[in-house]
Amino acid sequence: MCGRYAITLPPEAVRSYFGFSDQPNFPPRQDVRPTQAVPIVRLENGERRFALVRWGFIPGFVKDEKEFPLLINARSETVFEKASFRNAIKRRRCLFIADGFYEWQKLDDKGRKKRPFLVRRPMQGPLALAGIWECWQSKDGSEIDTAAILTTSANAVLAAIHDRMPVILEPRQFDAWLAPETANPDVARMMQPLDDDALELVPLDAAPKDDLFG
């Protein structure tokens, strides 16, 4: 599960890595949380565009969001089968912008004691977390773009603290991932654990927080 992450890189570094021309004014965030507005990259008229969406996927068939569970992740192993996700994974794939994410290691059998870790690239570069998005229409007719992060089994580095990790894509995969015409088997092959040497674990003394939400 990926439940909190960070976006701290300068906007120009993000634009260069993800390949979009928009110039958004999105401030650095140490602690991005579910239900917040989060930045993604998706295709619009064949071009990569920056967009802000709600982190918490709401399928189109949902009538009342308050009566539906919060879906911040989608398991890659079942995403093509689940009614909530199967349309989005085929037609509405996106990239979550990040440069680190957080996981907690259980220190006792009951999980009452946990230690936070920041997971990042050794050189502290960007991370493209694979996602899906959906435009949901509420009862009053207003539309909300929502999204979820795809997860896969943990690689050897992450397995030391957690059994799952986000699907992380490299720039060479961006075009195929975002293109709606990419065949399902090709999409499935991209949803694999990242190489072990591509990530490092940084132990933290305290849980992350932003001043706005701490």
PDB file of C-alpha atoms in Angstrom:
ATOM      1  CA  MET A   1       0.000   0.000   0.000  1.00  0.00           C
ATOM      2  CA  CYS A   2       1.157   3.519  -0.767  1.00  0.00           C
ATOM      3  CA  GLY A   3      -0.645   5.951   1.514  1.00  0.00           C
ATOM      4  CA  ARG A   4       1.612   9.013   1.735  1.00  0.00           C
ATOM      5  CA  TYR A   5       4.320  10.460  -0.456  1.00  0.00           C
ATOM      6  CA  ALA A   6       6.435  13.552  -1.139  1.00  0.00           C
ATOM      7  CA  ILE A   7       6.872  16.065  -3.971  1.00  0.00           C
ATOM      8  CA  THR A   8       9.821  18.341  -3.264  1.00  0.00           C
ATOM      9  CA  LEU A   9      11.679  18.763  -6.566  1.00  0.00           C
ATOM     10  CA  PRO A  10      11.716  22.116  -8.412  1.00  0.00           C
ATOM     11  CA  PRO A  11       8.947  22.527 -11.032  1.00  0.00           C
ATOM     12  CA  GLU A  12      11.439  22.732 -13.899  1.00  0.00           C
ATOM     13  CA  ALA A  13      12.966  19.376 -12.920  1.00  0.00           C
ATOM     14  CA  VAL A  14       9.505  17.818 -12.830  1.00  0.00           C
ATOM     15  CA  ARG A  15       8.554  19.265 -16.233  1.00  0.00           C
ATOM     16  CA  SER A  16      11.759  17.997 -17.803  1.00  0.00           C
ATOM     17  CA  TYR A  17      11.415  14.476 -16.395  1.00  0.00           C
ATOM     18  CA  PHE A  18       7.732  13.989 -17.162  1.00  0.00           C
ATOM     19  CA  GLY A  19       7.766  15.815 -20.491  1.00  0.00           C
ATOM     20  CA  PHE A  20       4.881  18.267 -20.218  1.00  0.00           C
ATOM     21  CA  SER A  21       4.871  21.953 -21.165  1.00  0.00           C
ATOM     22  CA  ASP A  22       2.457  23.276 -18.523  1.00  0.00           C
ATOM     23  CA  GLN A  23       3.932  25.555 -15.864  1.00  0.00           C
ATOM     24  CA  PRO A  24       1.886  24.783 -12.753  1.00  0.00           C
ATOM     25  CA  ASN A  25       2.355  26.591  -9.472  1.00  0.00           C
ATOM     26  CA  PHE A  26       2.347  23.543  -7.207  1.00  0.00           C
ATOM     27  CA  PRO A  27       4.279  24.078  -3.954  1.00  0.00           C
ATOM     28  CA  PRO A  28       6.681  21.451  -2.567  1.00  0.00           C
ATOM     29  CA  ARG A  29       4.989  19.013  -0.204  1.00  0.00           C
ATOM     30  CA  GLN A  30       6.679  16.684   2.270  1.00  0.00           C
ATOM     31  CA  ASP A  31       3.475  14.841   3.154  1.00  0.00           C
ATOM     32  CA  VAL A  32       0.893  14.256   0.430  1.00  0.00           C
ATOM     33  CA  ARG A  33      -2.158  12.431   1.784  1.00  0.00           C
ATOM     34  CA  PRO A  34      -5.326  10.772   0.437  1.00  0.00           C
ATOM     35  CA  THR A  35      -8.286  12.976  -0.578  1.00  0.00           C
ATOM     36  CA  GLN A  36      -5.962  15.920  -1.251  1.00  0.00           C
ATOM     37  CA  ALA A  37      -5.568  17.485  -4.690  1.00  0.00           C
ATOM     38  CA  VAL A  38      -2.476  15.875  -6.211  1.00  0.00           C
ATOM     39  CA  PRO A  39      -0.603  16.407  -9.489  1.00  0.00           C
ATOM     40  CA  ILE A  40      -0.654  13.809 -12.234  1.00  0.00           C
ATOM     41  CA  VAL A  41       0.418  13.626 -15.862  1.00  0.00           C
ATOM     42  CA  ARG A  42      -2.028  12.269 -18.427  1.00  0.00           C
ATOM     43  CA  LEU A  43      -2.662  12.445 -22.161  1.00  0.00           C
ATOM     44  CA  GLU A  44      -4.978  15.136 -23.517  1.00  0.00           C
ATOM     45  CA  ASN A  45      -5.373  15.320 -27.302  1.00  0.00           C
ATOM     46  CA  GLY A  46      -2.215  13.286 -27.679  1.00  0.00           C
ATOM     47  CA  GLU A  47      -0.054  15.516 -25.460  1.00  0.00           C
ATOM     48  CA  ARG A  48       1.209  15.023 -21.925  1.00  0.00           C
ATOM     49  CA  ARG A  49      -0.532  17.475 -19.629  1.00  0.00           C
ATOM     50  CA  PHE A  50      -0.324  18.345 -15.942  1.00  0.00           C
ATOM     51  CA  ALA A  51      -3.573  18.031 -13.969  1.00  0.00           C
ATOM     52  CA  LEU A  52      -4.709  18.232 -10.360  1.00  0.00           C
ATOM     53  CA  VAL A  53      -7.005  15.418  -9.241  1.00  0.00           C
ATOM     54  CA  ARG A  54      -8.416  14.033  -6.004  1.00  0.00           C
ATOM     55  CA  TRP A  55      -6.318  11.186  -4.617  1.00  0.00           C
ATOM     56  CA  GLY A  56      -9.042   8.663  -3.965  1.00  0.00           C
ATOM     57  CA  PHE A  57     -10.579   6.894  -6.958  1.00  0.00           C
ATOM     58  CA  ILE A  58     -14.351   7.037  -7.434  1.00  0.00           C
ATOM     59  CA  PRO A  59     -15.727   4.737 -10.177  1.00  0.00           C
ATOM     60  CA  GLY A  60     -18.299   6.160 -12.548  1.00  0.00           C
ATOM     61  CA  PHE A  61     -21.075   3.904 -11.251  1.00  0.00           C
ATOM     62  CA  VAL A  62     -20.899   5.300  -7.698  1.00  0.00           C
ATOM     63  CA  LYS A  63     -23.929   7.401  -6.759  1.00  0.00           C
ATOM     64  CA  ASP A  64     -22.803   8.708  -3.368  1.00  0.00           C
ATOM     65  CA  GLU A  65     -19.088   8.958  -2.555  1.00  0.00           C
ATOM     66  CA  LYS A  66     -19.834   8.927   1.180  1.00  0.00           C
ATOM     67  CA  GLU A  67     -21.192   5.388   0.866  1.00  0.00           C
ATOM     68  CA  PHE A  68     -18.176   4.095  -1.080  1.00  0.00           C
ATOM     69  CA  PRO A  69     -14.783   3.131   0.403  1.00  0.00           C
ATOM     70  CA  LEU A  70     -11.753   5.317  -0.204  1.00  0.00           C
ATOM     71  CA  LEU A  71      -9.709   3.734  -3.013  1.00  0.00           C
ATOM     72  CA  ILE A  72      -6.216   5.215  -3.002  1.00  0.00           C
ATOM     73  CA  ASN A  73      -4.495   2.108  -4.443  1.00  0.00           C
ATOM     74  CA  ALA A  74      -5.330  -0.526  -7.037  1.00  0.00           C
ATOM     75  CA  ARG A  75      -3.583  -3.903  -7.065  1.00  0.00           C
ATOM     76  CA  SER A  76      -1.893  -4.558 -10.402  1.00  0.00           C
ATOM     77  CA  GLU A  77      -2.660  -8.274 -10.165  1.00  0.00           C
ATOM     78  CA  THR A  78      -6.441  -7.722 -10.209  1.00  0.00           C
ATOM     79  CA  VAL A  79      -6.913  -4.284 -11.763  1.00  0.00           C
ATOM     80  CA  PHE A  80      -8.181  -5.704 -15.080  1.00  0.00           C
ATOM     81  CA  GLU A  81     -10.806  -7.771 -13.246  1.00  0.00           C
ATOM     82  CA  LYS A  82     -12.207  -5.375 -10.639  1.00  0.00           C
ATOM     83  CA  ALA A  83     -15.367  -3.564 -11.745  1.00  0.00           C
ATOM     84  CA  SER A  84     -14.133  -0.380 -10.082  1.00  0.00           C
ATOM     85  CA  PHE A  85     -10.940  -0.219 -12.136  1.00  0.00           C
ATOM     86  CA  ARG A  86     -11.192  -2.263 -15.341  1.00  0.00           C
ATOM     87  CA  ASN A  87     -12.367   0.579 -17.580  1.00  0.00           C
ATOM     88  CA  ALA A  88      -9.813   3.064 -16.271  1.00  0.00           C
ATOM     89  CA  ILE A  89      -6.832   0.708 -16.605  1.00  0.00           C
ATOM     90  CA  LYS A  90      -7.684   0.226 -20.284  1.00  0.00           C
ATOM     91  CA  ARG A  91      -8.364   3.864 -21.204  1.00  0.00           C
ATOM     92  CA  ARG A  92      -7.334   6.322 -18.483  1.00  0.00           C
ATOM     93  CA  ARG A  93      -3.820   5.670 -17.242  1.00  0.00           C
ATOM     94  CA  CYS A  94      -1.704   8.404 -15.664  1.00  0.00           C
ATOM     95  CA  LEU A  95       1.514   9.136 -13.771  1.00  0.00           C
ATOM     96  CA  PHE A  96       1.594  10.429 -10.205  1.00  0.00           C
ATOM     97  CA  ILE A  97       4.417  12.941  -9.696  1.00  0.00           C
ATOM     98  CA  ALA A  98       6.620  12.153  -6.685  1.00  0.00           C
ATOM     99  CA  ASP A  99      10.211  11.987  -5.494  1.00  0.00           C
ATOM    100  CA  GLY A 100       9.689   9.734  -2.481  1.00  0.00           C
ATOM    101  CA  PHE A 101       7.043   7.760  -0.619  1.00  0.00           C
ATOM    102  CA  TYR A 102       6.639   6.556   2.941  1.00  0.00           C
ATOM    103  CA  GLU A 103       6.214   3.117   4.457  1.00  0.00           C
ATOM    104  CA  TRP A 104       6.078   2.004   8.083  1.00  0.00           C
ATOM    105  CA  GLN A 105       7.858  -1.047   9.465  1.00  0.00           C
ATOM    106  CA  LYS A 106       6.025  -2.918  12.192  1.00  0.00           C
ATOM    107  CA  LEU A 107       8.192  -3.295  15.288  1.00  0.00           C
ATOM    108  CA  ASP A 108       5.899  -5.642  17.215  1.00  0.00           C
ATOM    109  CA  ASP A 109       3.437  -8.422  16.406  1.00  0.00           C
ATOM    110  CA  LYS A 110       0.369  -6.239  16.939  1.00  0.00           C
ATOM    111  CA  GLY A 111       1.637  -3.392  14.799  1.00  0.00           C
ATOM    112  CA  ARG A 112       1.296  -0.829  17.565  1.00  0.00           C
ATOM    113  CA  LYS A 113       4.905   0.271  17.233  1.00  0.00           C
ATOM    114  CA  LYS A 114       6.022   1.344  13.773  1.00  0.00           C
ATOM    115  CA  ARG A 115       9.046   3.076  12.323  1.00  0.00           C
ATOM    116  CA  PRO A 116       8.650   5.367   9.291  1.00  0.00           C
ATOM    117  CA  PHE A 117      10.905   5.129   6.257  1.00  0.00           C
ATOM    118  CA  LEU A 118      11.290   7.382   3.247  1.00  0.00           C
ATOM    119  CA  VAL A 119      11.709   5.413   0.019  1.00  0.00           C
ATOM    120  CA  ARG A 120      13.523   7.309  -2.732  1.00  0.00           C
ATOM    121  CA  ARG A 121      16.063   7.014  -5.520  1.00  0.00           C
ATOM    122  CA  PRO A 122      19.687   6.962  -4.313  1.00  0.00           C
ATOM    123  CA  MET A 123      20.322  10.152  -6.319  1.00  0.00           C
ATOM    124  CA  GLN A 124      17.011  11.647  -5.087  1.00  0.00           C
ATOM    125  CA  GLY A 125      15.491  12.011  -8.556  1.00  0.00           C
ATOM    126  CA  PRO A 126      11.821  11.955  -9.615  1.00  0.00           C
ATOM    127  CA  LEU A 127       9.523   8.960  -9.299  1.00  0.00           C
ATOM    128  CA  ALA A 128       6.694   8.284 -11.737  1.00  0.00           C
ATOM    129  CA  LEU A 129       4.059   6.273  -9.879  1.00  0.00           C
ATOM    130  CA  ALA A 130       1.717   4.449 -12.237  1.00  0.00           C
ATOM    131  CA  GLY A 131      -1.917   5.413 -11.773  1.00  0.00           C
ATOM    132  CA  ILE A 132      -5.419   5.386 -13.186  1.00  0.00           C
ATOM    133  CA  TRP A 133      -7.959   8.198 -13.187  1.00  0.00           C
ATOM    134  CA  GLU A 134     -11.700   8.658 -13.552  1.00  0.00           C
ATOM    135  CA  CYS A 135     -13.988  11.647 -14.007  1.00  0.00           C
ATOM    136  CA  TRP A 136     -16.802  11.151 -11.491  1.00  0.00           C
ATOM    137  CA  GLN A 137     -20.099  13.027 -11.639  1.00  0.00           C
ATOM    138  CA  SER A 138     -21.817  13.816  -8.338  1.00  0.00           C
ATOM    139  CA  LYS A 139     -25.553  14.071  -7.691  1.00  0.00           C
ATOM    140  CA  ASP A 140     -25.531  17.813  -8.287  1.00  0.00           C
ATOM    141  CA  GLY A 141     -23.903  17.333 -11.690  1.00  0.00           C
ATOM    142  CA  SER A 142     -20.444  18.578 -10.748  1.00  0.00           C
ATOM    143  CA  GLU A 143     -17.487  16.612 -12.076  1.00  0.00           C
ATOM    144  CA  ILE A 144     -14.448  15.552 -10.053  1.00  0.00           C
ATOM    145  CA  ASP A 145     -11.324  13.962 -11.497  1.00  0.00           C
ATOM    146  CA  THR A 146     -10.108  11.218  -9.154  1.00  0.00           C
ATOM    147  CA  ALA A 147      -7.152   8.823  -9.251  1.00  0.00           C
ATOM    148  CA  ALA A 148      -5.469   5.835  -7.592  1.00  0.00           C
ATOM    149  CA  ILE A 149      -1.893   4.536  -7.478  1.00  0.00           C
ATOM    150  CA  LEU A 150      -1.188   1.035  -8.773  1.00  0.00           C
ATOM    151  CA  THR A 151       0.735  -1.330  -6.512  1.00  0.00           C
ATOM    152  CA  THR A 152       2.705  -4.521  -7.020  1.00  0.00           C
ATOM    153  CA  SER A 153       4.690  -6.917  -4.864  1.00  0.00           C
ATOM    154  CA  ALA A 154       7.678  -5.373  -3.091  1.00  0.00           C
ATOM    155  CA  ASN A 155      11.174  -5.730  -4.489  1.00  0.00           C
ATOM    156  CA  ALA A 156      13.942  -7.083  -2.261  1.00  0.00           C
ATOM    157  CA  VAL A 157      14.708  -3.659  -0.776  1.00  0.00           C
ATOM    158  CA  LEU A 158      11.119  -2.840   0.180  1.00  0.00           C
ATOM    159  CA  ALA A 159      10.344  -6.381   1.331  1.00  0.00           C
ATOM    160  CA  ALA A 160      12.375  -5.697   4.463  1.00  0.00           C
ATOM    161  CA  ILE A 161       9.623  -3.374   5.715  1.00  0.00           C
ATOM    162  CA  HIS A 162       6.500  -4.022   3.585  1.00  0.00           C
ATOM    163  CA  ASP A 163       5.099  -6.585   1.160  1.00  0.00           C
ATOM    164  CA  ARG A 164       3.774  -4.063  -1.404  1.00  0.00           C
ATOM    165  CA  MET A 165       5.133  -1.081  -3.328  1.00  0.00           C
ATOM    166  CA  PRO A 166       3.866   1.355  -5.962  1.00  0.00           C
ATOM    167  CA  VAL A 167       4.359   0.501  -9.609  1.00  0.00           C
ATOM    168  CA  ILE A 168       7.170   2.868 -10.655  1.00  0.00           C
ATOM    169  CA  LEU A 169       7.785   3.534 -14.336  1.00  0.00           C
ATOM    170  CA  GLU A 170      10.860   4.799 -16.178  1.00  0.00           C
ATOM    171  CA  PRO A 171      10.732   7.535 -18.868  1.00  0.00           C
ATOM    172  CA  ARG A 172      11.130   4.992 -21.676  1.00  0.00           C
ATOM    173  CA  GLN A 173       7.775   3.513 -20.607  1.00  0.00           C
ATOM    174  CA  PHE A 174       5.784   6.740 -20.339  1.00  0.00           C
ATOM    175  CA  ASP A 175       4.450   6.855 -23.908  1.00  0.00           C
ATOM    176  CA  ALA A 176       3.184   3.279 -23.880  1.00  0.00           C
ATOM    177  CA  TRP A 177       1.709   3.623 -20.396  1.00  0.00           C
ATOM    178  CA  LEU A 178      -0.238   6.781 -21.173  1.00  0.00           C
ATOM    179  CA  ALA A 179      -1.434   5.740 -24.648  1.00  0.00           C
ATOM    180  CA  PRO A 180      -4.983   4.297 -24.482  1.00  0.00           C
ATOM    181  CA  GLU A 181      -4.299   2.049 -27.481  1.00  0.00           C
ATOM    182  CA  THR A 182      -1.571   0.059 -25.691  1.00  0.00           C
ATOM    183  CA  ALA A 183      -2.698  -3.572 -25.476  1.00  0.00           C
ATOM    184  CA  ASN A 184      -3.639  -5.020 -22.097  1.00  0.00           C
ATOM    185  CA  PRO A 185      -0.795  -7.591 -22.058  1.00  0.00           C
ATOM    186  CA  ASP A 186       1.731  -4.810 -22.677  1.00  0.00           C
ATOM    187  CA  VAL A 187       0.225  -2.742 -19.858  1.00  0.00           C
ATOM    188  CA  ALA A 188       0.390  -5.748 -17.535  1.00  0.00           C
ATOM    189  CA  ARG A 189       4.070  -6.323 -18.322  1.00  0.00           C
ATOM    190  CA  MET A 190       4.893  -2.786 -17.185  1.00  0.00           C
ATOM    191  CA  MET A 191       3.360  -3.316 -13.742  1.00  0.00           C
ATOM    192  CA  GLN A 192       6.384  -5.009 -12.188  1.00  0.00           C
ATOM    193  CA  PRO A 193       8.523  -4.231  -9.116  1.00  0.00           C
ATOM    194  CA  LEU A 194      11.292  -1.719  -9.753  1.00  0.00           C
ATOM    195  CA  ASP A 195      14.861  -3.045  -9.792  1.00  0.00           C
ATOM    196  CA  ASP A 196      16.350  -3.482  -6.322  1.00  0.00           C
ATOM    197  CA  ASP A 197      19.197  -1.031  -6.873  1.00  0.00           C
ATOM    198  CA  ALA A 198      16.855   1.751  -8.036  1.00  0.00           C
ATOM    199  CA  LEU A 199      15.565   2.597  -4.542  1.00  0.00           C
ATOM    200  CA  GLU A 200      16.911   3.159  -1.048  1.00  0.00           C
ATOM    201  CA  LEU A 201      15.319   3.192   2.409  1.00  0.00           C
ATOM    202  CA  VAL A 202      15.927   6.199   4.633  1.00  0.00           C
ATOM    203  CA  PRO A 203      14.867   5.665   8.283  1.00  0.00           C
ATOM    204  CA  LEU A 204      13.066   8.628   9.849  1.00  0.00           C
ATOM    205  CA  ASP A 205      12.923   9.680  13.482  1.00  0.00           C
ATOM    206  CA  ALA A 206       9.311  10.833  13.158  1.00  0.00           C
ATOM    207  CA  ALA A 207       6.390  10.537  10.764  1.00  0.00           C
ATOM    208  CA  PRO A 208       6.381  13.087   7.935  1.00  0.00           C
ATOM    209  CA  LYS A 209       4.083  16.082   8.075  1.00  0.00           C
ATOM    210  CA  ASP A 210       3.483  19.396   6.365  1.00  0.00           C
ATOM    211  CA  ASP A 211       2.835  22.480   8.446  1.00  0.00           C
ATOM    212  CA  LEU A 212      -0.549  22.797   6.790  1.00  0.00           C
ATOM    213  CA  PHE A 213      -1.701  19.391   7.985  1.00  0.00           C
ATOM    214  CA  GLY A 214       0.588  18.589  10.934  1.00  0.00           C
TER     215      GLY A 214
END
